[in-house]
mmCIF file of N, CA and C in Angstrom:
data_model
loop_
_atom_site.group_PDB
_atom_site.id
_atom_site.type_symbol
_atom_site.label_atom_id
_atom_site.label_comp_id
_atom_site.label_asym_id
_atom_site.label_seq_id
_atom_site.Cartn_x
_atom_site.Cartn_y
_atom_site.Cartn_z
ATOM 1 N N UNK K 19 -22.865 -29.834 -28.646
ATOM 2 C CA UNK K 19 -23.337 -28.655 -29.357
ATOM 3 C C UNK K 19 -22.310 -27.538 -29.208
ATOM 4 N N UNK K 20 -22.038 -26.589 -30.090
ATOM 5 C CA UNK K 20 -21.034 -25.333 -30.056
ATOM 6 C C UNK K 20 -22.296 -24.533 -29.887
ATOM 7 N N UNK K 21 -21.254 -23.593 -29.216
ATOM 8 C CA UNK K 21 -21.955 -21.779 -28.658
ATOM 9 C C UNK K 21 -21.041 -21.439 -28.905
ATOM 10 N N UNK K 22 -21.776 -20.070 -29.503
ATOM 11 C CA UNK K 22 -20.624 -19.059 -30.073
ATOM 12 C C UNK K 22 -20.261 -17.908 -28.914
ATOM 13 N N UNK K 23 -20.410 -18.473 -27.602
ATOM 14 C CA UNK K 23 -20.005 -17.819 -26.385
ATOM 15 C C UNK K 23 -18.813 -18.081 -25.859
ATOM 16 N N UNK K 24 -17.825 -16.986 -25.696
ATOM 17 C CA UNK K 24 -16.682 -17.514 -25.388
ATOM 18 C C UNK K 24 -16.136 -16.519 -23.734
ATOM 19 N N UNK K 25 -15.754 -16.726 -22.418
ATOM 20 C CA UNK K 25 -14.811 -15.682 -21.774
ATOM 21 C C UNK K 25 -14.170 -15.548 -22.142
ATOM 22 N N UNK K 26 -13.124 -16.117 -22.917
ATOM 23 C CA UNK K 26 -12.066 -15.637 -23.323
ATOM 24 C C UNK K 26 -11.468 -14.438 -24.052
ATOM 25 N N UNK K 27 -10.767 -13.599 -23.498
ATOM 26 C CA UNK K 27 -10.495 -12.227 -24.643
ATOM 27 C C UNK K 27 -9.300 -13.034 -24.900
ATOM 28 N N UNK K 28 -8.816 -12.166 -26.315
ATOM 29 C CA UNK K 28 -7.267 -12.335 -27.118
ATOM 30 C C UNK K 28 -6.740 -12.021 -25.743
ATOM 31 N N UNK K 29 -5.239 -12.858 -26.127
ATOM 32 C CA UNK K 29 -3.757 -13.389 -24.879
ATOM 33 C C UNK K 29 -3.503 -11.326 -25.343
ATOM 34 N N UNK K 30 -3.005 -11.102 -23.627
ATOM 35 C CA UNK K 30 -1.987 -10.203 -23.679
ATOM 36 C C UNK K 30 -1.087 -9.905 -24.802
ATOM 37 N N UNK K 31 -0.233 -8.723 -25.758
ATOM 38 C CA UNK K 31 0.603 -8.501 -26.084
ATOM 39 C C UNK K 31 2.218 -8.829 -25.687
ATOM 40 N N UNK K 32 2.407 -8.963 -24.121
ATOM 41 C CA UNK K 32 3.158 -9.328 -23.559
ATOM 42 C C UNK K 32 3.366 -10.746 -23.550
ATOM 43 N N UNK K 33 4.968 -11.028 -23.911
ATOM 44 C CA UNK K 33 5.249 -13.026 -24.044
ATOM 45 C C UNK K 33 6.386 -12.978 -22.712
ATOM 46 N N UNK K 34 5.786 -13.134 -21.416
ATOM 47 C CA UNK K 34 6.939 -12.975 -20.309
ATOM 48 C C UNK K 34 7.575 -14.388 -19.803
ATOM 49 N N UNK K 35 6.943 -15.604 -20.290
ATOM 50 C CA UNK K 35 7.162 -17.109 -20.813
ATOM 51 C C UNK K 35 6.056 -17.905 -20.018
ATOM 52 N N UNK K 36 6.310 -19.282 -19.811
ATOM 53 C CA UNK K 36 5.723 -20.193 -19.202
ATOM 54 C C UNK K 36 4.939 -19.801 -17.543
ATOM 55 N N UNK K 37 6.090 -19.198 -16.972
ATOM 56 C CA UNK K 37 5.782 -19.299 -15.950
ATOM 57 C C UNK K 37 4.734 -18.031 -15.219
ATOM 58 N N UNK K 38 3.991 -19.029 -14.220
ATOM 59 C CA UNK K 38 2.643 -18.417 -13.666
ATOM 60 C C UNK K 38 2.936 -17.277 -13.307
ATOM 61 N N UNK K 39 3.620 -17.318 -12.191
ATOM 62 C CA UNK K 39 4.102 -16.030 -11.288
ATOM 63 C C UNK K 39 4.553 -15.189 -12.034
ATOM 64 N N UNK K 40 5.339 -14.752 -13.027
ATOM 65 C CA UNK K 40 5.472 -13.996 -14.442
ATOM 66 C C UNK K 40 4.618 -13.713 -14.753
ATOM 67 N N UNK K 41 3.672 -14.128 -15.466
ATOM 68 C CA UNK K 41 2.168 -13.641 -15.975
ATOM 69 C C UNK K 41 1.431 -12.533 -15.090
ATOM 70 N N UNK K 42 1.599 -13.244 -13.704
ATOM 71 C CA UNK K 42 0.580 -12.651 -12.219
ATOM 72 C C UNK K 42 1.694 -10.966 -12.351
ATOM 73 N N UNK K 43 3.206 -11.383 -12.093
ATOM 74 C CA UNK K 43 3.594 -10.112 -12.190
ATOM 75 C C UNK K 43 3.785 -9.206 -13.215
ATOM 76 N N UNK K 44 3.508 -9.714 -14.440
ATOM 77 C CA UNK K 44 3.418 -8.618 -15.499
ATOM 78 C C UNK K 44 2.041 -8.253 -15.310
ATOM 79 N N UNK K 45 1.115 -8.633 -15.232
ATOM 80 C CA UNK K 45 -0.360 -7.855 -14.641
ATOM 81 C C UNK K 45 -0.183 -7.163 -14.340
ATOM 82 N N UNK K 46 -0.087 -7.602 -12.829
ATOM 83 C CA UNK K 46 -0.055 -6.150 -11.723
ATOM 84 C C UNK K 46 0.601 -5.442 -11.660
ATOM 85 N N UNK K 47 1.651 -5.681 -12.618
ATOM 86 C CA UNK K 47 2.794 -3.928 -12.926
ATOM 87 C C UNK K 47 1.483 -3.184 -13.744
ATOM 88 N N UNK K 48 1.392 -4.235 -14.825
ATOM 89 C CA UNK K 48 0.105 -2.908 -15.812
ATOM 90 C C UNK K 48 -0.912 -2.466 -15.462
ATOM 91 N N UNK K 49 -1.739 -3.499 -14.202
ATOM 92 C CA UNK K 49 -2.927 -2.941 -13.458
ATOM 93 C C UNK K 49 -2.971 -2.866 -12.244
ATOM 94 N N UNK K 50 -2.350 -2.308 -11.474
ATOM 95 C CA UNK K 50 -2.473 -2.291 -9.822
ATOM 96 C C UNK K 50 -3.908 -2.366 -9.725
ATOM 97 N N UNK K 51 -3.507 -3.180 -8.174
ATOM 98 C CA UNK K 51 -5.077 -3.303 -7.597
ATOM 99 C C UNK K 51 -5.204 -2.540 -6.840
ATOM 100 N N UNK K 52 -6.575 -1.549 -7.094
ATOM 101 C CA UNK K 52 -6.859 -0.605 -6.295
ATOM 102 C C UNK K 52 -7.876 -0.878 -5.128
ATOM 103 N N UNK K 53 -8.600 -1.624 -5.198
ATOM 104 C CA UNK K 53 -9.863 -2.534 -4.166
ATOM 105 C C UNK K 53 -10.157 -3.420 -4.297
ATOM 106 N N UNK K 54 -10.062 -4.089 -3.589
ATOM 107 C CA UNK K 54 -10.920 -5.763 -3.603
ATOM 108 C C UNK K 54 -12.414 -5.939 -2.859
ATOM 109 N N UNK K 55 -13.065 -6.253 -3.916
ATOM 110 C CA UNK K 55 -14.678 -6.707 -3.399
ATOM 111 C C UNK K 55 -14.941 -7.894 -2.385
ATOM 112 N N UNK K 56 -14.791 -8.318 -1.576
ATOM 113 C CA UNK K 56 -14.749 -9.818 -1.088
ATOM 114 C C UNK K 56 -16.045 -10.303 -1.201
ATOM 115 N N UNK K 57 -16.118 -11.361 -1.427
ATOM 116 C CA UNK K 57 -17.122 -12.487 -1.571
ATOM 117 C C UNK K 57 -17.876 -12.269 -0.479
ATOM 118 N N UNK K 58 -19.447 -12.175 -1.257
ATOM 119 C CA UNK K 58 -20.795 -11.978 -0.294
ATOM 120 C C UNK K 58 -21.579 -13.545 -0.745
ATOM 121 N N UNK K 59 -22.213 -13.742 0.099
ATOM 122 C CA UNK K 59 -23.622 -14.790 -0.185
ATOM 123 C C UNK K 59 -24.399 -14.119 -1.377
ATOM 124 N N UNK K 60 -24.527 -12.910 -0.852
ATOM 125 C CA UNK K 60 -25.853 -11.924 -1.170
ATOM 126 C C UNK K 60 -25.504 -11.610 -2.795
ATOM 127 N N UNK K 61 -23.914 -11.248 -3.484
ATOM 128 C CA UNK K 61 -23.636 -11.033 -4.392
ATOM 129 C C UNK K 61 -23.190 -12.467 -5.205
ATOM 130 N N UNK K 62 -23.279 -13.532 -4.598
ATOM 131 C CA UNK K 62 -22.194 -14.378 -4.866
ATOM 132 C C UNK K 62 -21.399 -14.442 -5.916
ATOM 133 N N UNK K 63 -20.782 -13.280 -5.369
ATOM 134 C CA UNK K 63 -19.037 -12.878 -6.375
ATOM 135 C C UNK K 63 -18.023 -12.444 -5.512
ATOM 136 N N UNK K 64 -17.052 -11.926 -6.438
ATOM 137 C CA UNK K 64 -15.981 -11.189 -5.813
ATOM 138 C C UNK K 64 -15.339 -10.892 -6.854
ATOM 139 N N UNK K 65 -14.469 -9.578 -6.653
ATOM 140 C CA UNK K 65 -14.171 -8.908 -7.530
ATOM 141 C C UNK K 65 -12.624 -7.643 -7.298
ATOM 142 N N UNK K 66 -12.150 -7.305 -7.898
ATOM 143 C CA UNK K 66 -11.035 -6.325 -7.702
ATOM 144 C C UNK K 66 -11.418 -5.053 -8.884
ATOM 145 N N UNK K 67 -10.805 -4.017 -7.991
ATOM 146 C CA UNK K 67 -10.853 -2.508 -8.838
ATOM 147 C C UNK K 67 -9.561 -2.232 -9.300
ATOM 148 N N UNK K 68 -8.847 -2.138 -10.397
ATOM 149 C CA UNK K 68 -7.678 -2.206 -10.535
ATOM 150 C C UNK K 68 -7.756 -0.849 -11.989
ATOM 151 N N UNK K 69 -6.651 -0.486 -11.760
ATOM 152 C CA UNK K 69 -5.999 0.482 -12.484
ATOM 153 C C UNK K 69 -5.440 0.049 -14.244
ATOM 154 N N UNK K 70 -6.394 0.832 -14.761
ATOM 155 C CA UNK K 70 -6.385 0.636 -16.548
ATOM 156 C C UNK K 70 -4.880 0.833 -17.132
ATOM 157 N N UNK K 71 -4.690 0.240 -17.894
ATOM 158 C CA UNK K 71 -3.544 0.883 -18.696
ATOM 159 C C UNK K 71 -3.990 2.445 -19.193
ATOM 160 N N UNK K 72 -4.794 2.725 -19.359
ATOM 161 C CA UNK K 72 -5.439 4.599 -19.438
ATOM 162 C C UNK K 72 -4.299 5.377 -18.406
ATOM 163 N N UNK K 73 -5.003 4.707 -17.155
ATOM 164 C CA UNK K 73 -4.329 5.189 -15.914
ATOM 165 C C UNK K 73 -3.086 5.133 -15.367
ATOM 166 N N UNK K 74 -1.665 5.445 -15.982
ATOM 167 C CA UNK K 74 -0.522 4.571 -15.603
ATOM 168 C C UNK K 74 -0.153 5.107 -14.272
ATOM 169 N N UNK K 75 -0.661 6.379 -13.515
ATOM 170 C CA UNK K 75 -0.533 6.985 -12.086
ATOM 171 C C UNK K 75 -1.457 5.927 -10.884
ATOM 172 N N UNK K 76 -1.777 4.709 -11.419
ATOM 173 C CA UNK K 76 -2.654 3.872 -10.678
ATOM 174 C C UNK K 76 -3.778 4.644 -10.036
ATOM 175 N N UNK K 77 -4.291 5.700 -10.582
ATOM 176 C CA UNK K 77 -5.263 6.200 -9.567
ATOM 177 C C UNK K 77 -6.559 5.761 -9.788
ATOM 178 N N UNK K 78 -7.807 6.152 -9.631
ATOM 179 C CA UNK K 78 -9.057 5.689 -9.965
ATOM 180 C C UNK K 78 -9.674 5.957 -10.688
ATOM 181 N N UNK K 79 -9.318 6.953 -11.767
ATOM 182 C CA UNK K 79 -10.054 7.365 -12.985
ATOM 183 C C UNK K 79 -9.148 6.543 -14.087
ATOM 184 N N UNK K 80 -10.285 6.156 -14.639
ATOM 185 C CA UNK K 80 -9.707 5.037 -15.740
ATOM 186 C C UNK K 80 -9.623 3.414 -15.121
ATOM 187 N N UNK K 81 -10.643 3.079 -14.351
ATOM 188 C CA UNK K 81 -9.841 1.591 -13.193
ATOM 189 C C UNK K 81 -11.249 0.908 -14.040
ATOM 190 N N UNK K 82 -10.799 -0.376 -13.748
ATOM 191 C CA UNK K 82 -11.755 -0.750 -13.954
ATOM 192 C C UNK K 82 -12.102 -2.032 -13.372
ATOM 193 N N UNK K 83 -13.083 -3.191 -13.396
ATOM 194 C CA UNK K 83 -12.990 -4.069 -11.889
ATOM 195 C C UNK K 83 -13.504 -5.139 -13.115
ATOM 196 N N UNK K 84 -12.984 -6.436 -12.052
ATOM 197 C CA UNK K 84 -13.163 -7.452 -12.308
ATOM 198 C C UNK K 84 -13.715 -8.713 -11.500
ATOM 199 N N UNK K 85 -14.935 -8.862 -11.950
ATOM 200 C CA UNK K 85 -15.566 -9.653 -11.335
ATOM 201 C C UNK K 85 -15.822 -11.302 -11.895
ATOM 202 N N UNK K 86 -15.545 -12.215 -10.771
ATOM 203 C CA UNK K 86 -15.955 -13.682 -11.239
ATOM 204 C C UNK K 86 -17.436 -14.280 -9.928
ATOM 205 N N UNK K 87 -17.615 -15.097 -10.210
ATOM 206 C CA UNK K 87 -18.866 -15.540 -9.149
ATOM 207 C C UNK K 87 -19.812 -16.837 -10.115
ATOM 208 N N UNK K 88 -21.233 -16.600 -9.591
ATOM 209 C CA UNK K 88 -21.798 -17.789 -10.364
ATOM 210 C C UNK K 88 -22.384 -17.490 -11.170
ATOM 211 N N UNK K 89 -22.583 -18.208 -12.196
ATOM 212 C CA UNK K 89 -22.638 -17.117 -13.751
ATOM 213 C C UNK K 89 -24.596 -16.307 -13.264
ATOM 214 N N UNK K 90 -25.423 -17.038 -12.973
ATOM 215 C CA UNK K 90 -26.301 -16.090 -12.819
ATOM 216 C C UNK K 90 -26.176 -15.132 -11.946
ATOM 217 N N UNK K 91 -25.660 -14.844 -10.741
ATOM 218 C CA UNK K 91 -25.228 -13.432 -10.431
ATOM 219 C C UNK K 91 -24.480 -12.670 -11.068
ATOM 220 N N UNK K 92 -23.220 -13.053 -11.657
ATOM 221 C CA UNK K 92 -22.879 -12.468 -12.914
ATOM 222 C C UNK K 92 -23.651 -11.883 -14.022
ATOM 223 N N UNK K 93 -24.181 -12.873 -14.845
ATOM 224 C CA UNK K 93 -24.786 -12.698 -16.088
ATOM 225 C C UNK K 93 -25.816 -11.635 -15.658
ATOM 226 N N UNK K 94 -26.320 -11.577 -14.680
ATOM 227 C CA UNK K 94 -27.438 -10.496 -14.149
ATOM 228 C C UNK K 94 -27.252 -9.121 -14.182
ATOM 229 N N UNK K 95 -26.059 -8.720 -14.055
ATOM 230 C CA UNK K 95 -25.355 -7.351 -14.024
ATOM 231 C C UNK K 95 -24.649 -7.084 -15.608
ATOM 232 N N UNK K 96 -24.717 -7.955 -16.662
ATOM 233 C CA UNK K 96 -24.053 -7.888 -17.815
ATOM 234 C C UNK K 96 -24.967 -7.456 -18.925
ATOM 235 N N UNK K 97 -24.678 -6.741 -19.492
ATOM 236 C CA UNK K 97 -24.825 -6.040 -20.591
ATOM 237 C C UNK K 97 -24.919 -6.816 -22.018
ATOM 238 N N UNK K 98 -23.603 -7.343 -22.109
ATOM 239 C CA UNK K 98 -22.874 -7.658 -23.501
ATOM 240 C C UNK K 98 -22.169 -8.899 -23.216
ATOM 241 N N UNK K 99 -21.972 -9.959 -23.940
ATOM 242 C CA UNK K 99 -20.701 -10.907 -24.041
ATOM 243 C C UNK K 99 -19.386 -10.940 -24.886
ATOM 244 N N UNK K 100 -18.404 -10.955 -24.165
ATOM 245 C CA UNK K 100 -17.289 -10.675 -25.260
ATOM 246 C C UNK K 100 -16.957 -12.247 -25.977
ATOM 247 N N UNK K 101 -16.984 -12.132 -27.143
ATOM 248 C CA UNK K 101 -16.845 -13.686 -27.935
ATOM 249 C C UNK K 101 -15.801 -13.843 -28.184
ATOM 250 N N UNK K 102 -14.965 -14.937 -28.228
ATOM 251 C CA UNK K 102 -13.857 -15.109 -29.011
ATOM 252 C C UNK K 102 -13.052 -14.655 -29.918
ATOM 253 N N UNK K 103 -13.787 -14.159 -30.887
ATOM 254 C CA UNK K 103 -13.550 -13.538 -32.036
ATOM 255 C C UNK K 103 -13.308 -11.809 -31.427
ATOM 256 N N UNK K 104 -13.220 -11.694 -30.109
ATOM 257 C CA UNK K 104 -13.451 -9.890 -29.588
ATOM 258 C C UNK K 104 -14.330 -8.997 -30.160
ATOM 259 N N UNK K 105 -15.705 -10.046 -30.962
ATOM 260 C CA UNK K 105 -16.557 -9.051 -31.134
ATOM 261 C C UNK K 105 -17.221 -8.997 -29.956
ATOM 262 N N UNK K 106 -18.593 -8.169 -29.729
ATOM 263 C CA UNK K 106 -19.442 -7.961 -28.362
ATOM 264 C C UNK K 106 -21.105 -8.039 -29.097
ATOM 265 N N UNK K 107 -21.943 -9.165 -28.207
ATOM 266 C CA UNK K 107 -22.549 -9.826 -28.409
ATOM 267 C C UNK K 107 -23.779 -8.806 -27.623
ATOM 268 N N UNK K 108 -25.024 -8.623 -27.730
ATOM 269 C CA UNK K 108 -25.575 -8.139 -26.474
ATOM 270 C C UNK K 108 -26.177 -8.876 -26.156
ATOM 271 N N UNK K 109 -26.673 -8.712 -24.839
ATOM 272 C CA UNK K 109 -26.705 -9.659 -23.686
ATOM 273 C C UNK K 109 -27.928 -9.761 -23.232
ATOM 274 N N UNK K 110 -28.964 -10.218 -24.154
ATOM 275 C CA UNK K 110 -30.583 -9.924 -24.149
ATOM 276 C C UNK K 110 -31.122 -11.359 -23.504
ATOM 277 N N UNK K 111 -32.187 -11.674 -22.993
ATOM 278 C CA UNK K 111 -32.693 -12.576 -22.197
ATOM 279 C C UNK K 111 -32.637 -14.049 -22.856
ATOM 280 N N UNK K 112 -32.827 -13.922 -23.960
ATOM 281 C CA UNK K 112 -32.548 -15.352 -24.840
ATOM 282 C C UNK K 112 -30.746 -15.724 -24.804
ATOM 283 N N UNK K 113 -30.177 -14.551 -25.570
ATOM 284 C CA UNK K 113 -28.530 -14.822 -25.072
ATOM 285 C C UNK K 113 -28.251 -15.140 -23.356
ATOM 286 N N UNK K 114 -28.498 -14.435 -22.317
ATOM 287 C CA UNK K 114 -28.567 -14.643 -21.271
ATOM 288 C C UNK K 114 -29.226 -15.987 -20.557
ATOM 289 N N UNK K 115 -30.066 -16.719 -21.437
ATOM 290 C CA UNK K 115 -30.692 -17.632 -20.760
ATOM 291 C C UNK K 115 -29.748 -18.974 -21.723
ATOM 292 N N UNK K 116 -29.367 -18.717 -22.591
ATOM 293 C CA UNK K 116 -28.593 -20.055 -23.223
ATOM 294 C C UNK K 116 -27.187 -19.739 -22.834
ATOM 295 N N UNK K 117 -26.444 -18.914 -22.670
ATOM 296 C CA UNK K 117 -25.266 -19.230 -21.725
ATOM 297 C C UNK K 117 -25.637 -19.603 -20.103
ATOM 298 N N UNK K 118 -26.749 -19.288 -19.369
ATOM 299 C CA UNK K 118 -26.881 -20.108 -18.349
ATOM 300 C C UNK K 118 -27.149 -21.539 -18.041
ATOM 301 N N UNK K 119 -27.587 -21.818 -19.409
ATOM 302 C CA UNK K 119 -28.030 -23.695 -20.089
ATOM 303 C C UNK K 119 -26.861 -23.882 -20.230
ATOM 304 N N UNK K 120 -25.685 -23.527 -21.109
ATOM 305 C CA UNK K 120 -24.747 -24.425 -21.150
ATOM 306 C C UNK K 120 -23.669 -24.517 -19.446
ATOM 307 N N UNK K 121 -23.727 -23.348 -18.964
ATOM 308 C CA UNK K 121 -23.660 -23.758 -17.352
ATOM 309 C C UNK K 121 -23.780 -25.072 -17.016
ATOM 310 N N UNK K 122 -25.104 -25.110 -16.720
ATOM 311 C CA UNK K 122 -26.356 -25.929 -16.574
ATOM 312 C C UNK K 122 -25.933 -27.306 -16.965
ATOM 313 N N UNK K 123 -25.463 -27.031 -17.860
ATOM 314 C CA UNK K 123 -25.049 -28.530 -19.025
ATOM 315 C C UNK K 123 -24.008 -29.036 -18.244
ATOM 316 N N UNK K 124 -22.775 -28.003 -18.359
ATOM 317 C CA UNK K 124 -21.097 -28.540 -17.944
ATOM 318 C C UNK K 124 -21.354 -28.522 -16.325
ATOM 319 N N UNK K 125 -22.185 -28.353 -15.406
ATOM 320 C CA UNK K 125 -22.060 -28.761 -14.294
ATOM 321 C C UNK K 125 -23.124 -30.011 -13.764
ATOM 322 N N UNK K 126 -23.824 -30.287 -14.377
ATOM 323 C CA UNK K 126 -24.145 -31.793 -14.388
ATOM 324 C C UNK K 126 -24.367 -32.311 -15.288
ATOM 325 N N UNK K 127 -22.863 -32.568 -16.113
ATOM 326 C CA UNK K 127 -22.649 -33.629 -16.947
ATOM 327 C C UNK K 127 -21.812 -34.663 -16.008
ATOM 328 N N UNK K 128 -21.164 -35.415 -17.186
ATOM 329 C CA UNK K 128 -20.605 -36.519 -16.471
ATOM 330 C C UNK K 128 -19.313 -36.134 -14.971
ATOM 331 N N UNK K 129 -18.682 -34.921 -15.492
ATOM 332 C CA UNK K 129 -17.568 -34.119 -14.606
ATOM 333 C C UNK K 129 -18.150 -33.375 -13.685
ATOM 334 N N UNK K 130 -19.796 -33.158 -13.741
ATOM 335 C CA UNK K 130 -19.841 -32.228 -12.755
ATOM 336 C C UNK K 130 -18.995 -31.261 -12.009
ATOM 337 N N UNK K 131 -18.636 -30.434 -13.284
ATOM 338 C CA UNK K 131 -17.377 -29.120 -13.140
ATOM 339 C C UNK K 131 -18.332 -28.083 -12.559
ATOM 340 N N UNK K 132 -17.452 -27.032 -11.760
ATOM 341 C CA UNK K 132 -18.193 -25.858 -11.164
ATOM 342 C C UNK K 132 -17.565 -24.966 -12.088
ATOM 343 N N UNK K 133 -18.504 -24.138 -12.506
ATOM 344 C CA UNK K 133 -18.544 -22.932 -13.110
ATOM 345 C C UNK K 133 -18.520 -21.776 -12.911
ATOM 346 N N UNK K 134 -17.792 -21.199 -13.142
ATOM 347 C CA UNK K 134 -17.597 -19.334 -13.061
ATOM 348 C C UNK K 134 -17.900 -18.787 -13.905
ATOM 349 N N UNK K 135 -18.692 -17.414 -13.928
ATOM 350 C CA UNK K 135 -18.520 -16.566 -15.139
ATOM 351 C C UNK K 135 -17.498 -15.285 -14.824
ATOM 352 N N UNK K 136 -16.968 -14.921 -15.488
ATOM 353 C CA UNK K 136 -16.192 -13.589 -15.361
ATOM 354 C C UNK K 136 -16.539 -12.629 -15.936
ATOM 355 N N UNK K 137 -16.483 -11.175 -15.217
ATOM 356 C CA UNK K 137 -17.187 -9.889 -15.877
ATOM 357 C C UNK K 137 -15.885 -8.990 -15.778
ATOM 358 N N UNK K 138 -16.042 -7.842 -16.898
ATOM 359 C CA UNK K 138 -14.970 -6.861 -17.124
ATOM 360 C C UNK K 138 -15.832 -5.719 -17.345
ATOM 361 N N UNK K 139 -15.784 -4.529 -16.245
ATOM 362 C CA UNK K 139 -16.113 -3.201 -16.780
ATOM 363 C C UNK K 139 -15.467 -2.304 -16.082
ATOM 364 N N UNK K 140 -15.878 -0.986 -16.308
ATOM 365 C CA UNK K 140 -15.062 0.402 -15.898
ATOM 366 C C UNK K 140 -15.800 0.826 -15.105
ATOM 367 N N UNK K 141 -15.374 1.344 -14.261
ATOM 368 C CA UNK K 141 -15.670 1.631 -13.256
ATOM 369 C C UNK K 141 -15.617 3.180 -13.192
#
């Protein structure tokens, strides 16, 4: 079955090539990390506060954090879904309960893959 749910936002503007460590360091030139959340039981996430392109003085107005964990602690704190297409979806109990099914799905199917959801807001 397709869902029109996607994490994925559009690739960076920046083409710095193949390699990983390139990617990691063109980031963190554009977003310094300003705090790191460490992984709780209680939240089961973790997350970084990092500095917007708004903000190019890296300070904390304009930062904004990024969180991954298990999609229902995630999805719990979310608002909206960003789709593929970079439109924004809102994030009402029926949307919220069928992206936790397809979870649901891709971690005991045949691969029994573990799943993350990832969250983006301002802080």
């Amino acid at each position: 079955a397709t869902h029109p749910f996607s994490a994925s936002p559009p690739p960076p503007p920046l083409d710095p090539g193949p390699d990983t460590d390139t990617w990691r360091q063109v980031w963190e030139a554009a977003h310094p990390r300003l705090a790191t959340l460490e992984f709780t039981r209680a939240r089961m996430s973790m997350g970084v506060i990092v500095a917007s392109r708004a903000s190019p003085g890296g300070d904390a107005e304009g930062a904004e954090v990024l969180v991954k964990g298990a999609p229902q602690s995630v999805l719990a704190r979310c608002d909206w879904l960003l789709l593929s297409d970079g439109s924004r979806l809102a994030l009402d109990e029926a949307a919220r309960e069928a992206v936790l099914e397809q979870a649901r799905e891709v971690s005991r199917g045949p691969l029994a893959l573990r799943v993350l959801a990832l969250a983006q807001g301002t802080v």
